[in-house]
mmCIF file of C-alpha atoms in Angstrom:
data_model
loop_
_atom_site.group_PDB
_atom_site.id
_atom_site.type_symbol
_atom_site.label_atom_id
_atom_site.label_comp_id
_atom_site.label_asym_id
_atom_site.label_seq_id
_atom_site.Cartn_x
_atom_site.Cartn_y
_atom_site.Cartn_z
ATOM 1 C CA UNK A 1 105.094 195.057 99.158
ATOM 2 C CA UNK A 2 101.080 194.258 98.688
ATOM 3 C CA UNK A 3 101.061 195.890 95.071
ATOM 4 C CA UNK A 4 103.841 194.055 93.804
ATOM 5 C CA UNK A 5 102.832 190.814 95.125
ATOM 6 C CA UNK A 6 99.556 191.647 93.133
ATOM 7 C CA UNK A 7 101.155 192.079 90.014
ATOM 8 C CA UNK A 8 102.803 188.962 90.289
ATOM 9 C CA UNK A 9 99.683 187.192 90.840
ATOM 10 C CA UNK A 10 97.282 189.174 89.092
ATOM 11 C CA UNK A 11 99.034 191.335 86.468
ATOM 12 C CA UNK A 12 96.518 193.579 86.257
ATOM 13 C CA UNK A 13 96.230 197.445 87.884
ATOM 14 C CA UNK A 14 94.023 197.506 90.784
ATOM 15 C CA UNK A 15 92.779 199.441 93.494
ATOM 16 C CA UNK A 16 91.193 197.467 96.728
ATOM 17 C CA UNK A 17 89.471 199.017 99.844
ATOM 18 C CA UNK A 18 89.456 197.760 103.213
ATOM 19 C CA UNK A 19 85.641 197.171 102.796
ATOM 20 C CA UNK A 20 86.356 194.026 100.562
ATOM 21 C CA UNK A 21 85.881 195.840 97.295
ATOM 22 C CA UNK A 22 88.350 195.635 94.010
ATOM 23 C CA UNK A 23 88.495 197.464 91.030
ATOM 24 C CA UNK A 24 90.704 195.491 88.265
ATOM 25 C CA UNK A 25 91.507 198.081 85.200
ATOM 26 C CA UNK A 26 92.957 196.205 82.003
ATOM 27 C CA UNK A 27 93.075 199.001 79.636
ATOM 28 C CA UNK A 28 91.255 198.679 76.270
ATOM 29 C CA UNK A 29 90.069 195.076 77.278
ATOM 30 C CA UNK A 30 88.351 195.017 81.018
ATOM 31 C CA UNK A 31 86.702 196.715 84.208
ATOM 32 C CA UNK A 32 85.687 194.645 86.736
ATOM 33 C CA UNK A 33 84.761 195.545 90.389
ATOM 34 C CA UNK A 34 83.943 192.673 93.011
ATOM 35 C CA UNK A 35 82.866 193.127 96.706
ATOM 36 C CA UNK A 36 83.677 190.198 99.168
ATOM 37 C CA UNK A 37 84.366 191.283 102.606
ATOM 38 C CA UNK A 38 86.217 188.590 104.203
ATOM 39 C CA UNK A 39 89.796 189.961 104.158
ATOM 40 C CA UNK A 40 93.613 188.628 104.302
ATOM 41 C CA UNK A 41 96.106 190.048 106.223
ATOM 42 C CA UNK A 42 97.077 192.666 104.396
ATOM 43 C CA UNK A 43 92.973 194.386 104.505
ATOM 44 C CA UNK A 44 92.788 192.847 100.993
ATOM 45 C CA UNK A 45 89.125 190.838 99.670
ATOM 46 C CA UNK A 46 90.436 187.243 99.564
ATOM 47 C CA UNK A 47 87.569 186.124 97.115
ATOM 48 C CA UNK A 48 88.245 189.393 95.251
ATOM 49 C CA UNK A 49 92.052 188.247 94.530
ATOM 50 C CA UNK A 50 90.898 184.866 94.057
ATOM 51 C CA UNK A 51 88.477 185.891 91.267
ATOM 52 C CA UNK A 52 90.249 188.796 89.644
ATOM 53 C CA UNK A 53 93.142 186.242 89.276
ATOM 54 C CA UNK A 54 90.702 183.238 88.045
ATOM 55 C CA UNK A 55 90.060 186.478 85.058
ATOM 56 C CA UNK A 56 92.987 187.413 84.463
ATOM 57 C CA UNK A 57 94.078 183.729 83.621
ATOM 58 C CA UNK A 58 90.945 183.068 81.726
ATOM 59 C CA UNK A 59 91.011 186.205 79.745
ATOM 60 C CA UNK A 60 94.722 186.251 79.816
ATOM 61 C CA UNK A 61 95.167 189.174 81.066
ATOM 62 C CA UNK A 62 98.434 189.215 82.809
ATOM 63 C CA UNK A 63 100.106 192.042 81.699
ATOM 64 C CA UNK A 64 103.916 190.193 82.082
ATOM 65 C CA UNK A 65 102.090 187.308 80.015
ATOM 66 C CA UNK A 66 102.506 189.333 76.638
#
């Protein structure tokens, strides 16, 4: 499903909206929230994937990473 796909790609907890919004939550170490309407298939931001994963890799984030 869409949430574990995320996890794989992300690996960090996140809620999207059909807007384009996402809210990333890495506990004790990030919030972030980006709004990009143009959406994939499954009503998801595509930029907002694209950059939450670009911080998660930067930040290293990933929560299977540790």
């Amino acid at each position: 499903d869409g949430s574990g796909r995320w996890m794989r790609a992300v690996g960090v907890p996140a809620k999207s909206s059909v807007s384009g919004g996402v809210v990333l939550a890495a506990r004790g170490r990030l919030g972030a929230a980006v709004v990009s309407p143009p959406l994939d298939e499954q009503g998801r931001s595509v930029r907002g994937r694209l950059a939450s994963e670009a911080l998660s890799d930067e930040l290293h984030l990933h929560a299977f990473a540790r």
